[in-house]
Coordinates of C-alpha atoms in Angstrom, one line a residue:
M1 CA 107.7 85.9 72.8
S2 CA 111.3 86.0 74.1
F3 CA 114.3 83.6 73.4
K4 CA 117.7 83.4 75.0
V5 CA 120.6 81.9 73.0
L6 CA 123.1 79.8 74.9
F7 CA 126.3 78.4 73.2
E8 CA 127.8 75.1 74.2
S9 CA 130.8 75.4 76.5
S10 CA 132.7 72.8 74.4
T11 CA 132.0 70.6 71.4
T12 CA 133.3 67.5 69.7
I13 CA 134.2 69.5 66.6
N14 CA 137.7 68.8 65.2
L15 CA 139.9 71.5 66.7
K16 CA 141.3 72.3 63.3
I17 CA 138.1 73.8 62.0
E18 CA 138.2 77.6 61.5
G19 CA 135.2 80.0 61.9
G20 CA 132.1 80.5 64.0
F21 CA 128.8 82.3 64.2
D22 CA 128.7 86.0 63.7
N23 CA 125.0 85.9 64.7
P24 CA 123.6 85.1 67.1
K25 CA 125.9 85.9 70.1
N26 CA 126.0 83.9 73.3
E27 CA 123.2 84.9 75.8
L28 CA 121.5 87.0 73.1
R29 CA 117.8 87.7 73.9
V30 CA 115.5 87.7 70.9
S31 CA 111.9 89.0 71.1
Q32 CA 110.8 88.8 67.4
D33 CA 109.3 85.9 65.6
E34 CA 112.5 85.1 63.7
L35 CA 116.2 84.8 64.3
F36 CA 118.9 86.0 62.0
V37 CA 121.8 83.5 61.7
S38 CA 125.1 84.1 59.9
G39 CA 128.8 83.2 60.0
W40 CA 131.5 81.2 58.3
F41 CA 133.4 77.9 58.6
Y42 CA 136.5 76.4 56.9
L43 CA 137.8 72.8 57.1
P44 CA 139.9 71.5 54.1
Y45 CA 138.4 68.6 52.2
E46 CA 135.3 68.4 54.4
K47 CA 131.6 69.2 53.6
I48 CA 130.1 71.5 56.2
S49 CA 126.5 72.5 56.8
I50 CA 124.3 74.0 59.6
I51 CA 121.4 72.0 60.8
V52 CA 118.6 73.8 62.7
K53 CA 116.1 71.8 64.7
S54 CA 112.9 73.5 65.9
T55 CA 110.6 72.1 68.6
F56 CA 107.1 73.6 68.5
D57 CA 104.7 74.2 71.4
D58 CA 102.6 71.2 70.3
G59 CA 105.5 68.9 70.7
T60 CA 106.3 68.4 67.0
T61 CA 109.8 69.1 65.5
S62 CA 111.3 70.0 62.2
E63 CA 114.8 70.2 60.8
E64 CA 116.4 72.4 58.1
E65 CA 119.8 72.1 56.6
H66 CA 121.7 75.2 55.5
F67 CA 124.9 75.1 53.4
L68 CA 128.0 77.3 53.0
N69 CA 126.9 79.2 49.9
I70 CA 128.1 82.8 50.4
Y71 CA 131.4 84.2 49.2
R72 CA 133.4 85.7 52.0
P73 CA 136.5 87.4 50.5
D74 CA 137.3 88.9 53.8
V75 CA 137.6 85.4 55.3
T76 CA 139.7 84.0 52.4
D77 CA 142.1 87.0 52.8
H78 CA 142.3 86.4 56.5
L79 CA 143.1 82.7 56.0
G80 CA 145.6 83.4 53.2
L81 CA 143.7 81.2 50.8
S82 CA 144.6 81.6 47.1
S83 CA 141.2 80.7 45.8
K84 CA 138.7 83.6 46.0
D85 CA 135.9 81.4 44.8
L86 CA 135.4 79.4 48.0
T87 CA 131.9 79.8 49.5
L88 CA 132.7 79.7 53.3
G89 CA 129.8 81.9 54.6
F90 CA 126.2 81.3 55.5
Q91 CA 123.2 83.3 56.5
F92 CA 119.5 82.5 56.9
I93 CA 116.4 83.2 59.0
A94 CA 115.2 80.7 61.6
P95 CA 111.5 81.1 62.3
L96 CA 110.5 81.3 66.0
L97 CA 106.7 81.6 65.8
N98 CA 105.2 78.9 68.0
V99 CA 108.6 77.5 68.7
V100 CA 109.7 76.7 72.2
K101 CA 113.3 75.6 71.5
V102 CA 115.6 75.9 68.5
E103 CA 119.0 74.1 68.3
A104 CA 121.9 74.6 65.9
F105 CA 124.3 71.9 64.9
I106 CA 127.4 72.0 62.8
K107 CA 127.4 69.0 60.5
I108 CA 130.8 67.6 59.4
A109 CA 131.1 64.3 57.5
N110 CA 127.6 63.2 58.5
T111 CA 128.3 63.9 62.2
C112 CA 126.4 66.7 64.0
H113 CA 128.0 68.7 66.7
K114 CA 125.7 71.0 68.8
A115 CA 126.7 74.6 68.7
W116 CA 124.0 76.5 70.6
T117 CA 120.4 76.3 71.8
G118 CA 117.7 79.0 71.8
I119 CA 115.3 78.6 74.7
K120 CA 112.0 80.3 75.0
L121 CA 111.7 82.3 78.2
N122 CA 108.5 81.6 80.0
L123 CA 106.2 84.2 81.4
P124 CA 105.9 84.3 85.2
S125 CA 104.4 81.0 86.4
S126 CA 101.1 82.7 87.3
I127 CA 100.5 83.4 83.6
A128 CA 102.7 80.9 81.8
K129 CA 100.3 79.6 79.2
N130 CA 101.3 78.9 75.6
I131 CA 97.9 79.9 74.4
S132 CA 98.2 83.4 76.1
E133 CA 101.6 83.9 74.5
R134 CA 100.3 82.9 71.1
C135 CA 97.3 85.1 71.5
W136 CA 99.5 88.1 72.4
Q137 CA 101.6 87.5 69.3
E138 CA 98.7 87.0 66.9
I139 CA 96.9 90.1 68.2
H140 CA 99.9 92.3 67.3
H141 CA 100.3 90.7 63.9
F142 CA 96.5 91.3 63.2
Q143 CA 95.6 87.6 63.3
P144 CA 92.1 86.5 64.4
T145 CA 92.0 85.6 68.1
S146 CA 88.3 84.8 68.6
N147 CA 89.0 81.3 69.8
Y148 CA 91.0 82.4 72.8
K149 CA 89.1 82.8 76.1
F150 CA 90.6 84.1 79.4
D151 CA 89.1 84.7 82.8
D152 CA 89.5 88.1 84.5
S153 CA 92.2 86.9 86.9
F154 CA 94.5 86.4 83.8
F155 CA 94.2 90.0 82.8
I156 CA 94.8 91.3 86.3
K157 CA 98.1 89.3 86.4
I158 CA 99.2 90.0 82.8
K159 CA 101.0 93.3 83.7
D160 CA 103.6 91.3 85.6
R161 CA 105.2 90.4 82.3
F162 CA 105.9 94.0 81.4
K163 CA 109.0 95.7 82.7
I164 CA 109.6 99.5 82.7
Y165 CA 112.8 100.6 81.1
S166 CA 114.6 103.9 80.9
E167 CA 115.7 105.2 77.4
N168 CA 119.3 104.3 77.9
E169 CA 118.5 100.7 79.0
F170 CA 116.2 100.3 76.0
D171 CA 118.8 101.7 73.6
D172 CA 121.3 99.0 74.8
L173 CA 118.7 96.3 74.2
F174 CA 117.9 97.4 70.7
K175 CA 121.6 97.6 69.7
M176 CA 122.0 94.0 70.9
E177 CA 118.8 92.9 69.1
Y178 CA 119.8 94.6 65.8
P179 CA 123.7 94.4 65.7
L180 CA 123.9 94.8 62.0
C181 CA 121.4 97.6 61.6
E182 CA 121.9 101.4 61.9
I183 CA 119.9 102.1 65.0
N184 CA 118.8 105.7 65.8
F185 CA 116.8 105.0 68.9
H186 CA 117.5 108.4 70.4
D187 CA 115.9 110.4 67.6
F188 CA 113.1 107.9 67.5
V189 CA 112.2 108.6 71.1
E190 CA 112.9 112.3 70.9
Q191 CA 110.2 112.9 68.3
F192 CA 107.6 111.8 70.8
K193 CA 109.2 113.7 73.7
K194 CA 108.5 117.0 72.1
E195 CA 105.9 118.8 74.1
D196 CA 103.9 119.9 71.1
W197 CA 104.0 116.5 69.3
A198 CA 100.2 116.0 69.5
L199 CA 99.4 119.5 68.4
R200 CA 101.8 119.5 65.4
T201 CA 100.6 116.1 64.4
I202 CA 96.9 117.2 64.4
M203 CA 97.7 120.3 62.5
N204 CA 99.5 118.3 59.8
L205 CA 96.6 115.8 59.5
K206 CA 93.2 116.2 57.8
E207 CA 90.3 113.9 58.4
G208 CA 90.6 110.7 56.4
E209 CA 94.4 110.9 56.2
V210 CA 97.0 108.2 57.4
L211 CA 99.5 109.0 60.2
E212 CA 103.2 107.9 59.7
V213 CA 106.2 108.3 62.0
K214 CA 109.9 107.6 61.7
G215 CA 111.1 104.3 63.1
F216 CA 114.3 103.4 65.1
I217 CA 116.0 101.8 62.1
S218 CA 117.2 104.1 59.2
N219 CA 114.6 104.7 56.5
E220 CA 112.0 102.8 58.5
I221 CA 108.4 104.1 58.7
F222 CA 105.7 103.1 61.1
T223 CA 102.0 103.7 60.4
C224 CA 99.2 104.2 62.9
R225 CA 97.0 101.2 62.8
A226 CA 94.6 101.9 65.6
S227 CA 93.7 103.9 68.7
F228 CA 92.3 102.3 71.8
I229 CA 90.8 104.3 74.6
I230 CA 91.5 102.9 78.1
D231 CA 90.0 105.1 80.8
D232 CA 91.6 108.5 80.4
M233 CA 94.5 107.3 78.2
N234 CA 94.8 106.9 74.4
F235 CA 96.8 104.0 73.1
L236 CA 98.0 104.8 69.6
F237 CA 99.2 101.6 67.9
F238 CA 101.9 101.8 65.2
S239 CA 103.2 99.0 63.0
N240 CA 105.3 98.3 59.9
N241 CA 103.9 94.7 59.6
K242 CA 107.0 93.4 61.3
D243 CA 107.6 95.5 64.4
C244 CA 105.1 97.5 66.5
F245 CA 104.7 99.7 69.4
Y246 CA 102.1 101.8 71.3
L247 CA 102.4 105.5 72.0
I248 CA 100.4 106.2 75.1
Q249 CA 98.8 109.7 75.5
Y250 CA 97.6 111.3 78.7
T251 CA 98.3 114.9 79.5
T252 CA 101.3 114.5 77.1
N253 CA 103.0 111.5 75.5
I254 CA 103.9 109.6 78.6
S255 CA 105.1 106.2 77.4
L256 CA 106.2 104.0 74.5
F257 CA 105.0 100.4 75.0
F258 CA 106.7 97.6 72.9
P259 CA 104.4 94.6 73.2
I260 CA 106.6 91.9 71.6
Y261 CA 110.2 92.9 72.5
F262 CA 112.2 91.4 75.4
G263 CA 109.2 89.8 77.0
S264 CA 107.3 93.1 76.4
L265 CA 108.3 96.3 78.0
V266 CA 107.3 99.9 78.7
L267 CA 109.6 102.8 78.0
E268 CA 109.1 105.9 80.2
I269 CA 108.8 109.3 78.6
D270 CA 107.1 111.0 81.5
P271 CA 108.3 109.2 84.7
L272 CA 105.5 110.7 86.9
V273 CA 102.7 109.0 85.0
V274 CA 104.3 105.9 83.4
K275 CA 103.2 103.6 86.2
Q276 CA 99.6 104.6 85.6
A277 CA 99.9 103.6 82.0
H278 CA 101.6 100.3 83.1
S279 CA 98.6 99.6 85.3
K280 CA 96.2 99.9 82.4
L281 CA 97.9 97.2 80.2
P282 CA 95.6 94.4 81.5
K283 CA 92.6 96.4 80.3
L284 CA 94.3 96.8 76.9
F285 CA 94.9 93.1 76.5
K286 CA 91.4 92.2 77.6
K287 CA 90.0 94.6 75.0
L288 CA 92.3 93.2 72.2
A289 CA 91.5 89.6 73.1
N290 CA 87.8 90.3 73.0
M291 CA 88.0 92.0 69.6
G292 CA 88.8 88.8 67.8
E293 CA 88.4 88.8 64.0
S294 CA 87.6 92.6 63.9
L295 CA 91.3 93.1 64.1
L296 CA 91.7 91.6 60.7
V297 CA 90.4 94.7 58.9
R298 CA 93.4 96.6 60.2
K299 CA 95.7 94.3 58.4
K300 CA 94.0 94.9 55.0
C301 CA 93.9 98.7 55.1
Y302 CA 95.4 101.6 57.1
P303 CA 93.1 103.4 59.5
T304 CA 92.4 107.1 58.9
F305 CA 92.3 110.1 61.2
L306 CA 88.8 110.9 62.5
G307 CA 89.2 113.6 65.1
L308 CA 90.2 114.6 68.6
L309 CA 89.6 113.0 72.0
L310 CA 89.0 115.1 75.1
A311 CA 88.8 112.9 78.2
N312 CA 90.3 113.1 81.7
Y313 CA 89.1 112.4 85.2
R314 CA 90.4 115.6 86.5
P315 CA 89.0 119.0 85.5
Y316 CA 92.5 120.5 85.8
H317 CA 93.9 118.4 83.0
F318 CA 90.7 118.8 80.9
F319 CA 91.0 122.6 81.0
Y320 CA 94.8 123.3 81.1
D321 CA 96.2 120.4 79.0
Y322 CA 93.4 119.6 76.6
M323 CA 91.2 122.7 76.1
C324 CA 94.3 124.9 75.7
G325 CA 95.7 122.5 73.2
L326 CA 92.4 122.3 71.3
N327 CA 92.0 126.0 71.2
S328 CA 95.6 126.5 70.0
V329 CA 95.0 124.0 67.1
I330 CA 91.8 125.6 66.0
E331 CA 93.2 129.1 66.1
K332 CA 96.2 128.1 63.9
T333 CA 94.4 125.9 61.4
H334 CA 90.9 127.5 61.3
R335 CA 89.6 124.0 60.5
T336 CA 86.6 122.2 62.0
Y337 CA 87.4 119.1 64.0
K338 CA 85.2 116.2 65.2
T339 CA 85.8 116.1 68.9
F340 CA 84.7 113.3 71.3
G341 CA 84.3 113.2 75.1
I342 CA 83.9 110.1 77.3
H343 CA 81.1 109.7 79.8
G344 CA 82.4 110.5 83.3
M345 CA 85.3 112.6 81.9
D346 CA 83.4 115.2 79.9
F347 CA 83.7 118.3 81.9
F348 CA 82.8 121.0 79.4
P349 CA 79.5 121.1 77.5
K350 CA 79.6 121.6 73.8
D351 CA 78.3 125.2 73.9
T352 CA 81.5 126.2 75.8
L353 CA 83.9 124.6 73.4
P354 CA 85.4 126.5 70.5
D355 CA 83.1 127.2 67.6
K356 CA 84.8 124.8 65.2
C357 CA 84.2 121.7 67.2
I358 CA 81.6 119.1 66.3
Y359 CA 81.3 117.6 69.7
A360 CA 79.8 114.4 71.0
S361 CA 80.2 112.5 74.3
E362 CA 79.8 108.7 74.4
S363 CA 80.7 105.8 76.5
E364 CA 84.3 104.4 76.2
L365 CA 82.8 101.1 74.8
R366 CA 80.8 102.9 72.1
I367 CA 83.7 105.0 70.9
N368 CA 86.1 102.1 70.8
S369 CA 83.5 100.1 68.9
M370 CA 83.0 102.9 66.4
L371 CA 86.7 103.3 65.8
A372 CA 87.1 99.5 65.2
K373 CA 84.1 99.3 62.9
N374 CA 85.1 102.3 60.7
N375 CA 88.8 101.7 60.9
Q376 CA 89.7 105.1 62.3
F377 CA 91.8 106.6 65.1
L378 CA 91.6 109.6 67.5
I379 CA 94.4 111.8 68.8
M380 CA 94.4 113.7 72.1
P381 CA 95.2 117.4 71.6
C382 CA 97.3 117.2 74.8
I383 CA 100.1 119.4 75.9
L384 CA 101.5 119.9 79.4
F385 CA 100.4 123.5 79.9
H386 CA 103.0 124.3 82.6
R387 CA 105.8 123.4 80.2
S388 CA 104.3 125.3 77.2
N389 CA 104.1 128.9 76.1
L390 CA 100.3 128.9 75.9
H391 CA 99.6 131.5 78.6
G392 CA 98.2 133.9 75.9
E393 CA 95.9 131.1 74.6
F394 CA 94.8 130.3 78.2
K395 CA 93.7 133.9 78.7
S396 CA 91.9 134.0 75.4
L397 CA 90.2 130.6 76.1
S398 CA 89.1 131.8 79.5
S399 CA 87.5 134.9 78.0
K400 CA 85.6 132.8 75.5
I401 CA 84.4 130.3 78.0
I402 CA 83.2 132.9 80.5
K403 CA 81.0 134.5 77.8
N404 CA 79.5 131.2 76.9
C405 CA 78.8 129.9 80.4
S406 CA 75.5 130.1 82.2
Y407 CA 73.6 129.0 85.3
N408 CA 70.0 127.8 84.8
L409 CA 68.8 129.3 88.1
D410 CA 70.5 132.7 87.6
S411 CA 67.2 134.5 87.1
N412 CA 66.2 133.6 90.6
I413 CA 69.2 135.3 92.2
R414 CA 69.2 139.1 92.8
W415 CA 72.9 139.6 92.9
E416 CA 72.6 143.4 93.6
Q417 CA 70.9 142.8 97.0
Y418 CA 74.0 141.2 98.5
D419 CA 76.6 143.3 100.3
L420 CA 79.2 140.5 99.7
V421 CA 79.4 137.3 97.7
I422 CA 82.1 134.8 98.7
W423 CA 83.1 131.4 97.4
I424 CA 84.4 128.7 99.8
G425 CA 85.7 125.3 98.8
V426 CA 84.9 122.1 100.8
S427 CA 86.3 118.6 100.3
T428 CA 86.1 115.2 101.9
E429 CA 88.6 113.4 99.7
K430 CA 91.9 115.4 99.2
R431 CA 93.3 118.8 99.9
S432 CA 90.7 119.3 102.6
W433 CA 90.9 121.7 105.5
I434 CA 90.5 119.3 108.5
E435 CA 88.7 122.0 110.6
Q436 CA 86.7 123.2 107.6
I437 CA 83.2 123.1 109.2
R438 CA 84.2 125.0 112.4
G439 CA 86.7 127.2 110.5
Y440 CA 84.4 128.4 107.7
S441 CA 81.5 128.8 110.2
S442 CA 83.7 131.1 112.4
I443 CA 84.9 133.1 109.4
I444 CA 81.4 133.5 108.0
R445 CA 80.1 134.6 111.4
D446 CA 82.7 137.3 111.7
I447 CA 82.3 138.5 108.1
S448 CA 78.5 138.7 108.5
V449 CA 79.0 141.2 111.3
K450 CA 80.7 143.6 108.8
Y451 CA 78.5 142.8 105.8
N452 CA 74.8 142.4 106.7
N453 CA 73.6 140.7 103.6
L454 CA 76.0 137.9 102.8
L455 CA 75.8 135.2 100.1
V456 CA 78.1 132.2 100.4
L457 CA 78.7 129.9 97.4
V458 CA 79.8 126.5 98.6
D459 CA 82.0 124.6 96.1
G460 CA 82.7 120.9 96.0
R461 CA 82.8 118.1 93.5
T462 CA 82.5 119.1 89.8
F463 CA 80.2 116.8 87.9
P464 CA 81.0 115.8 84.3
Q465 CA 78.2 115.9 81.7
N466 CA 77.5 112.3 82.5
P467 CA 78.2 111.7 86.3
Q468 CA 79.3 108.3 87.5
D469 CA 78.5 106.5 90.8
S470 CA 81.7 107.8 92.4
D471 CA 80.7 111.4 91.7
I472 CA 77.3 110.9 93.4
T473 CA 78.9 109.3 96.4
C474 CA 81.3 112.2 96.8
K475 CA 78.5 114.7 96.5
E476 CA 76.6 113.1 99.3
K477 CA 79.5 113.4 101.7
E478 CA 80.1 117.0 100.8
D479 CA 76.4 117.8 101.1
S480 CA 76.7 116.8 104.8
I481 CA 79.4 119.5 105.3
L482 CA 77.1 122.1 103.6
S483 CA 74.2 121.1 105.9
A484 CA 76.5 121.6 109.0
L485 CA 77.5 125.0 107.7
I486 CA 73.9 126.1 107.2
S487 CA 72.9 124.9 110.6
E488 CA 75.6 126.9 112.3
N489 CA 74.9 130.1 110.2
K490 CA 71.2 130.3 109.9
E491 CA 71.1 134.0 109.2
V492 CA 73.4 133.7 106.2
N493 CA 72.3 132.9 102.6
F494 CA 74.0 129.8 101.0
L495 CA 74.1 128.6 97.5
S496 CA 75.4 125.1 96.8
M497 CA 77.7 124.5 93.8
I498 CA 78.4 120.9 94.9
G499 CA 77.7 118.7 91.9
L500 CA 77.4 121.5 89.4
Q501 CA 79.1 121.3 86.0
S502 CA 82.1 123.4 85.0
S503 CA 80.3 125.9 82.9
Q504 CA 77.8 126.7 85.7
K505 CA 80.6 127.1 88.2
I506 CA 82.5 129.4 85.9
F507 CA 79.4 131.6 85.5
L508 CA 78.9 131.8 89.3
A509 CA 82.7 132.4 89.9
S510 CA 82.3 135.5 87.7
K511 CA 79.8 136.9 90.2
I512 CA 81.8 136.6 93.4
D513 CA 83.9 139.2 95.3
F514 CA 86.5 136.8 96.6
F515 CA 87.1 133.1 97.4
I516 CA 88.7 130.8 100.0
S517 CA 90.0 127.4 98.9
S518 CA 93.0 125.2 98.4
Y519 CA 95.8 126.5 96.1
Q520 CA 95.2 123.7 93.5
T521 CA 92.4 122.7 91.2
D522 CA 89.7 123.8 93.7
S523 CA 90.6 127.4 92.9
M524 CA 90.8 127.0 89.1
Y525 CA 87.3 128.5 88.3
P526 CA 87.4 131.7 90.4
S527 CA 91.2 132.3 90.2
A528 CA 92.8 131.0 87.0
I529 CA 89.8 131.5 84.8
C530 CA 87.8 134.4 86.3
A531 CA 90.8 136.2 87.9
K532 CA 89.0 136.9 91.2
P533 CA 91.0 137.7 94.4
G534 CA 91.2 134.9 97.0
V535 CA 92.8 133.4 100.0
V536 CA 94.5 130.1 99.4
Y537 CA 96.2 127.4 101.5
I538 CA 98.6 124.6 100.5
A539 CA 100.7 122.0 102.3
P540 CA 104.1 123.5 103.4
T541 CA 106.2 120.8 101.7
V542 CA 104.8 121.6 98.2
T543 CA 107.6 123.2 96.1
Q544 CA 107.5 126.4 94.1
E545 CA 107.9 124.2 90.9
Q546 CA 104.8 122.3 91.9
K547 CA 102.9 125.4 92.7
S548 CA 103.7 126.8 89.3
L549 CA 101.3 124.3 87.7
H550 CA 98.5 126.6 88.8
I551 CA 97.6 130.1 87.6
H552 CA 96.7 132.8 90.2
H553 CA 96.1 136.5 89.6
K554 CA 95.2 138.1 93.0
I555 CA 95.8 135.8 96.0
I556 CA 97.1 135.9 99.5
E557 CA 98.5 132.6 100.8
V558 CA 98.0 131.5 104.4
P559 CA 101.6 131.5 105.7
S560 CA 103.2 128.0 105.6
E561 CA 104.2 128.3 109.3
K562 CA 100.5 128.5 110.2
I563 CA 99.7 125.3 108.4
K564 CA 100.2 121.7 109.6
E565 CA 100.4 119.1 106.9
I566 CA 98.2 116.0 107.3
R567 CA 99.1 112.8 105.6
D568 CA 96.9 109.7 105.3
I569 CA 98.7 106.9 107.2
N570 CA 96.9 104.4 104.9
H571 CA 98.6 105.9 101.8
T572 CA 102.3 105.9 102.2
H573 CA 102.9 107.3 98.7
Q574 CA 100.4 110.1 98.9
S575 CA 100.9 112.7 96.1
W576 CA 101.7 116.3 97.0
H577 CA 98.4 117.5 95.4
E578 CA 96.4 115.2 97.7
L579 CA 97.7 116.4 101.0
S580 CA 95.2 117.9 103.5
V581 CA 96.0 120.6 106.1
S582 CA 95.2 121.7 109.6
M583 CA 94.8 125.5 110.2
D584 CA 93.5 127.8 112.9
W585 CA 90.6 129.7 111.4
R586 CA 91.9 132.9 112.9
D587 CA 95.0 132.7 110.7
V588 CA 92.8 132.2 107.6
Y589 CA 90.5 135.1 108.7
E590 CA 93.5 137.4 109.1
C591 CA 94.4 136.7 105.5
V592 CA 90.8 137.5 104.4
L593 CA 90.9 140.9 106.1
K594 CA 94.2 141.6 104.3
L595 CA 92.7 140.6 101.0
I596 CA 89.6 142.8 101.5
D597 CA 91.9 145.8 102.4
K598 CA 94.4 145.1 99.6
Y599 CA 91.8 144.9 96.8
E600 CA 89.3 147.3 98.3
I601 CA 86.6 144.7 98.1
R602 CA 83.1 146.4 98.5
K603 CA 84.4 149.4 100.3

């Protein structure tokens, strides 16, 4: 709900009247369910009062009269009045819930003079429904909403009502909203911007405890009232029974979402990902609207901490940003944590996780239902690895995982019979080498001349523990590349890793002599985790800062002047980590020969 207050440009009030409204101010925007009104008036020998008329969304109206009943010694001093006992001031609260218009009148000698009008600001016309606005308000005040029904088109359009603000813009809005309060919005935001917020919070919490954070008004406390999992993001909901906000977790705390302020808005913490969070708000509203009366339990008692959430669509973030965070927490607390994965985003099986994890993977629906039923919440142990000092933890974690990884067909492979074992990465989606079939075939052909018995491991899509349809579709495309490579190199032994899980790939990566792949996630298993030597390629426009997101130990990069960057004309905002490349295979092979010589591979 959002109101805008507009004062009358002129009134019929006797010009001799002194005073005015301290609150509200002209053109003030109000996004709470009440409006604070205050001020003073003085007119000798006349009785003055304030009439507030409210018009509700069902067409009914009500009026309330408020009298001058507050002592204002500052005013009497200002006016030079001898009597200090005059009550010239007023202050009261005007309720705005379900109100579409509120009008204030100054009543003098039984005549009312309009002072200002508060007008409810409608949502965009595509979603301007009183019932939707009321539903949104009641949801965030823990009221039952089971009687509200919406079609899917409503939820798709709902994000149009949310605007993304910077911290400075938001600070200005709050100071205008709370002119008489001591606002410390900067410190409020800064607590969530700290890179290790999630890890410190988890370490300070035990299972069954309540989570509290400092608010933006002095001495104000917000309590976590729920966590809602939407895809690979965690929406932690905080409330103090009057105000509320969401803290949205991804690879770090990426956004603060205020659902009932200024027509609802999103405050960016991590600008790179805040738009992704914004796009998930329709799913959040749909989930809340469908929960109905199950929200009531959250009004009666505070939810308690259950455990940790490990879920991301990308293996990179799962390992770097979650697994490292999880390992760091366990090593420092030595406590056992209940840990949950989400189907389609569960890249590491439980036998590769740290010992003190009680792990289970479920569907998003089942975990959200369990949290609602038991009145509990989860926290992601997320930390942006590239901004942290967890390199020691990364090395330790890699060693642990390598020891626990296995490949179920390992007994069928006689590793000692091969003169050389190499790993090549193929792709049909992003970061692909456009000439990969011809290029890899040529490189394999020339290497097989030098090494008679060659084994080539072909890497592609990594499957989570519970693959989704998109995983299977991608595997089918990459299998066609593998088939082409086999048909052009019939004398060479191939082993497909396309569709294998992370733990299997890490085991196989530990057996190779070197790898060839893109610089990014595709090289994570052999390079970052297993520290194998390799030849890598990357689009020339990628910066050193962007490259620093990935760990490499022994690599040779294909020179940037030998690489042509390929952009998808159908995606004008293609991210740097999605760019494909065109290369002459001879340039790549030259790097392979340098790698073999530099690291004395199988000499």
